[in-house]
Coordinates of N, CA, C and O in Angstrom, one line a residue:
M12 N -5.9 27.4 -18.4 CA -6.2 26.0 -18.3 C -5.9 25.5 -16.9 O -4.8 25.5 -16.4
V13 N -6.9 25.0 -16.2 CA -6.8 24.5 -14.8 C -6.8 23.0 -14.9 O -7.6 22.4 -15.4
L14 N -5.7 22.5 -14.3 CA -5.6 21.0 -14.3 C -6.3 20.4 -13.1 O -6.8 19.2 -13.2
L15 N -6.3 21.0 -12.0 CA -7.0 20.5 -10.8 C -8.5 20.8 -10.8 O -8.9 21.7 -11.6
S16 N -9.2 20.2 -10.0 CA -10.7 20.4 -9.9 C -10.9 21.8 -9.4 O -10.2 22.3 -8.6
A17 N -12.1 22.3 -9.8 CA -12.5 23.6 -9.3 C -13.0 23.6 -7.9 O -13.2 24.6 -7.3
V18 N -13.4 22.4 -7.5 CA -13.9 22.2 -6.2 C -12.8 21.9 -5.2 O -12.1 20.9 -5.3
P19 N -12.5 22.8 -4.2 CA -11.4 22.7 -3.4 C -11.5 21.4 -2.5 O -10.4 20.8 -2.1
W20 N -12.7 21.0 -2.2 CA -12.8 19.8 -1.3 C -12.4 18.5 -2.1 O -11.9 17.6 -1.5
A21 N -12.6 18.5 -3.4 CA -12.1 17.4 -4.2 C -10.6 17.3 -4.2 O -10.0 16.2 -4.1
N22 N -9.9 18.5 -4.3 CA -8.5 18.5 -4.3 C -8.0 18.0 -2.9 O -7.0 17.1 -2.8
A23 N -8.5 18.5 -1.8 CA -8.1 18.1 -0.5 C -8.4 16.6 -0.2 O -7.6 15.8 0.3
G24 N -9.6 16.1 -0.6 CA -10.0 14.7 -0.4 C -9.1 13.8 -1.2 O -8.7 12.7 -0.7
G25 N -8.8 14.2 -2.5 CA -7.9 13.3 -3.3 C -6.5 13.2 -2.7 O -6.0 12.1 -2.7
A26 N -6.0 14.4 -2.3 CA -4.6 14.3 -1.7 C -4.6 13.5 -0.4 O -3.7 12.7 -0.2
I27 N -5.6 13.7 0.5 CA -5.7 13.0 1.7 C -5.8 11.5 1.5 O -5.2 10.6 2.1
G28 N -6.7 11.1 0.5 CA -6.9 9.7 0.2 C -5.7 9.1 -0.4 O -5.4 7.9 0.0
A29 N -5.0 9.8 -1.3 CA -3.8 9.2 -1.8 C -2.7 9.0 -0.7 O -2.0 8.0 -0.7
G30 N -2.6 10.0 0.2 CA -1.6 9.9 1.3 C -2.0 8.8 2.2 O -1.1 8.0 2.6
L31 N -3.2 8.6 2.6 CA -3.6 7.6 3.5 C -3.4 6.2 2.8 O -3.0 5.2 3.5
G32 N -3.6 6.1 1.5 CA -3.4 4.8 0.9 C -1.9 4.4 0.9 O -1.6 3.3 1.1
A33 N -1.0 5.4 0.7 CA 0.4 5.1 0.7 C 0.9 4.8 2.1 O 1.7 3.9 2.3
I34 N 0.4 5.5 3.1 CA 0.8 5.3 4.5 C 0.3 3.9 5.0 O 1.0 3.2 5.6
G35 N -1.0 3.6 4.6 CA -1.5 2.3 5.0 C -0.8 1.1 4.4 O -0.5 0.1 5.1
A36 N -0.3 1.3 3.1 CA 0.5 0.2 2.5 C 1.8 0.1 3.2 O 2.3 -1.0 3.4
G37 N 2.4 1.2 3.6 CA 3.7 1.1 4.2 C 3.6 0.5 5.6 O 4.5 -0.4 5.9
I38 N 2.6 0.8 6.3 CA 2.3 0.1 7.6 C 2.1 -1.4 7.4 O 2.6 -2.2 8.2
G39 N 1.3 -1.7 6.4 CA 0.9 -3.1 6.2 C 2.1 -3.9 5.8 O 2.4 -5.1 6.3
I40 N 3.0 -3.4 4.9 CA 4.2 -4.1 4.5 C 5.2 -4.2 5.7 O 5.9 -5.2 5.8
G41 N 5.2 -3.2 6.5 CA 6.1 -3.3 7.7 C 5.6 -4.4 8.6 O 6.4 -5.1 9.2
Q42 N 4.3 -4.6 8.8 CA 3.8 -5.6 9.6 C 4.1 -7.0 9.0 O 4.4 -8.0 9.8
I43 N 4.0 -7.1 7.7 CA 4.3 -8.4 7.0 C 5.8 -8.7 7.3 O 6.1 -9.9 7.6
G44 N 6.7 -7.8 7.1 CA 8.1 -8.0 7.3 C 8.4 -8.4 8.8 O 9.2 -9.3 9.0
R45 N 7.8 -7.7 9.7 CA 8.0 -8.0 11.1 C 7.5 -9.5 11.4 O 8.2 -10.3 12.1
G46 N 6.3 -9.8 10.9 CA 5.8 -11.2 11.1 C 6.7 -12.2 10.5 O 6.9 -13.3 11.0
A47 N 7.2 -11.9 9.3 CA 8.1 -12.9 8.6 C 9.4 -13.1 9.4 O 9.8 -14.3 9.5
V48 N 10.0 -12.0 9.9 CA 11.2 -12.2 10.6 C 11.0 -13.0 11.9 O 11.8 -13.9 12.3
E49 N 9.9 -12.7 12.6 CA 9.6 -13.5 13.8 C 9.3 -14.9 13.5 O 9.8 -15.8 14.2
S50 N 8.6 -15.2 12.4 CA 8.3 -16.6 12.0 C 9.6 -17.3 11.6 O 9.8 -18.5 12.0
I51 N 10.5 -16.7 10.9 CA 11.8 -17.3 10.5 C 12.6 -17.6 11.8 O 13.3 -18.6 11.8
A52 N 12.6 -16.7 12.7 CA 13.3 -16.9 14.0 C 12.8 -18.1 14.7 O 13.6 -18.8 15.4
R53 N 11.5 -18.3 14.7 CA 10.9 -19.5 15.4 C 11.1 -20.8 14.6 O 11.3 -21.8 15.2
Q54 N 11.0 -20.7 13.3 CA 11.1 -21.9 12.5 C 12.1 -21.7 11.3 O 11.7 -21.4 10.2
P55 N 13.4 -21.7 11.5 CA 14.3 -21.5 10.4 C 14.2 -22.4 9.3 O 14.6 -22.1 8.1
E56 N 13.7 -23.6 9.5 CA 13.6 -24.6 8.4 C 12.5 -24.2 7.4 O 12.5 -24.7 6.3
A57 N 11.6 -23.3 7.8 CA 10.5 -22.9 6.9 C 10.8 -21.6 6.2 O 9.8 -20.9 5.8
V58 N 12.0 -21.2 6.1 CA 12.4 -19.9 5.6 C 11.9 -19.7 4.1 O 11.4 -18.6 3.8
N59 N 11.9 -20.7 3.3 CA 11.5 -20.5 1.9 C 10.0 -20.3 1.7 O 9.6 -19.5 1.0
D60 N 9.2 -21.1 2.5 CA 7.8 -20.9 2.4 C 7.4 -19.6 3.0 O 6.5 -18.9 2.4
I61 N 8.0 -19.2 4.1 CA 7.6 -17.9 4.7 C 8.0 -16.7 3.8 O 7.2 -15.8 3.6
R62 N 9.2 -16.8 3.1 CA 9.6 -15.7 2.2 C 8.7 -15.6 1.0 O 8.3 -14.5 0.6
N63 N 8.3 -16.8 0.5 CA 7.4 -16.8 -0.7 C 6.0 -16.1 -0.3 O 5.5 -15.3 -1.1
N64 N 5.5 -16.5 0.8 CA 4.2 -16.0 1.2 C 4.3 -14.5 1.5 O 3.4 -13.7 1.2
M65 N 5.5 -14.1 2.1 CA 5.7 -12.7 2.4 C 5.7 -11.8 1.1 O 5.1 -10.8 1.0
I66 N 6.4 -12.3 0.1 CA 6.6 -11.5 -1.1 C 5.2 -11.5 -1.9 O 4.9 -10.4 -2.4
L67 N 4.5 -12.5 -1.9 CA 3.2 -12.5 -2.5 C 2.2 -11.6 -1.8 O 1.5 -10.8 -2.5
T68 N 2.2 -11.6 -0.5 CA 1.3 -10.7 0.2 C 1.7 -9.2 0.1 O 0.9 -8.4 -0.1
A69 N 3.0 -9.0 0.1 CA 3.5 -7.6 -0.1 C 3.1 -7.1 -1.5 O 2.7 -5.9 -1.7
A70 N 3.2 -7.9 -2.5 CA 2.8 -7.5 -3.9 C 1.3 -7.2 -4.0 O 0.9 -6.3 -4.6
L71 N 0.5 -8.0 -3.3 CA -0.9 -7.7 -3.3 C -1.2 -6.4 -2.6 O -2.1 -5.6 -3.1
I72 N -0.6 -6.1 -1.5 CA -0.8 -4.9 -0.8 C -0.3 -3.7 -1.7 O -1.0 -2.6 -1.8
E73 N 0.8 -3.9 -2.4 CA 1.3 -2.8 -3.3 C 0.3 -2.5 -4.4 O 0.1 -1.4 -4.8
G74 N -0.4 -3.6 -4.9 CA -1.4 -3.4 -6.0 C -2.6 -2.6 -5.5 O -3.1 -1.7 -6.1
V75 N -3.0 -2.9 -4.3 CA -4.2 -2.2 -3.7 C -3.8 -0.8 -3.4 O -4.5 0.2 -3.6
A76 N -2.6 -0.5 -2.9 CA -2.1 0.8 -2.7 C -2.0 1.6 -3.9 O -2.3 2.8 -4.0
L77 N -1.6 1.0 -5.0 CA -1.5 1.7 -6.3 C -2.9 2.2 -6.7 O -3.1 3.3 -7.2
F78 N -3.9 1.3 -6.6 CA -5.2 1.7 -6.9 C -5.7 2.8 -6.1 O -6.4 3.8 -6.5
A79 N -5.4 2.8 -4.8 CA -5.8 3.9 -3.9 C -5.2 5.2 -4.2 O -5.9 6.3 -4.2
V80 N -3.9 5.2 -4.6 CA -3.2 6.4 -4.9 C -3.8 7.0 -6.3 O -4.0 8.2 -6.4
I81 N -4.0 6.1 -7.2 CA -4.6 6.5 -8.5 C -6.0 7.1 -8.3 O -6.3 8.1 -8.9
A82 N -6.8 6.4 -7.5 CA -8.1 7.0 -7.3 C -8.1 8.3 -6.6 O -8.9 9.2 -6.9
G83 N -7.2 8.5 -5.7 CA -7.0 9.8 -5.0 C -6.6 10.9 -6.0 O -7.1 12.0 -5.9
I84 N -5.7 10.6 -6.8 CA -5.2 11.5 -7.8 C -6.3 11.9 -8.8 O -6.5 13.0 -9.2
L85 N -7.0 10.8 -9.3 CA -8.1 11.1 -10.2 C -9.2 12.0 -9.6 O -9.8 12.7 -10.4
A86 N -9.4 11.8 -8.3 CA -10.4 12.7 -7.7 C -10.1 14.2 -7.8 O -11.0 15.0 -7.8
M87 N -8.8 14.5 -7.9 CA -8.4 15.9 -8.0 C -8.6 16.4 -9.4 O -8.6 17.6 -9.6
F88 N -8.7 15.6 -10.4 CA -8.8 16.0 -11.8 C -10.2 16.0 -12.3 O -10.5 16.4 -13.4
V89 N -11.2 15.5 -11.5 CA -12.6 15.5 -12.0 C -13.2 16.8 -11.8 O -13.1 17.4 -10.7
K90 N -13.9 17.3 -12.8 CA -14.5 18.7 -12.7 C -16.0 18.5 -12.3 O -16.7 17.7 -12.5

């Protein structure tokens, strides 16, 4: 019983796609955090609005990253 695809390119493409999705999400969330810290340093009175927007945007990026990783993993199991 073979769990992965018989096509080696599908396995490689799925693994690369899942990895790129995870790396891209990490970079994106890092950029959000950097921007939020810079914004809070410039306008400390707006800390609550900035934090709320940062959390919402990070959650949306995490959702897209989850779909990318799932699609990459599914590509490895399609025959």
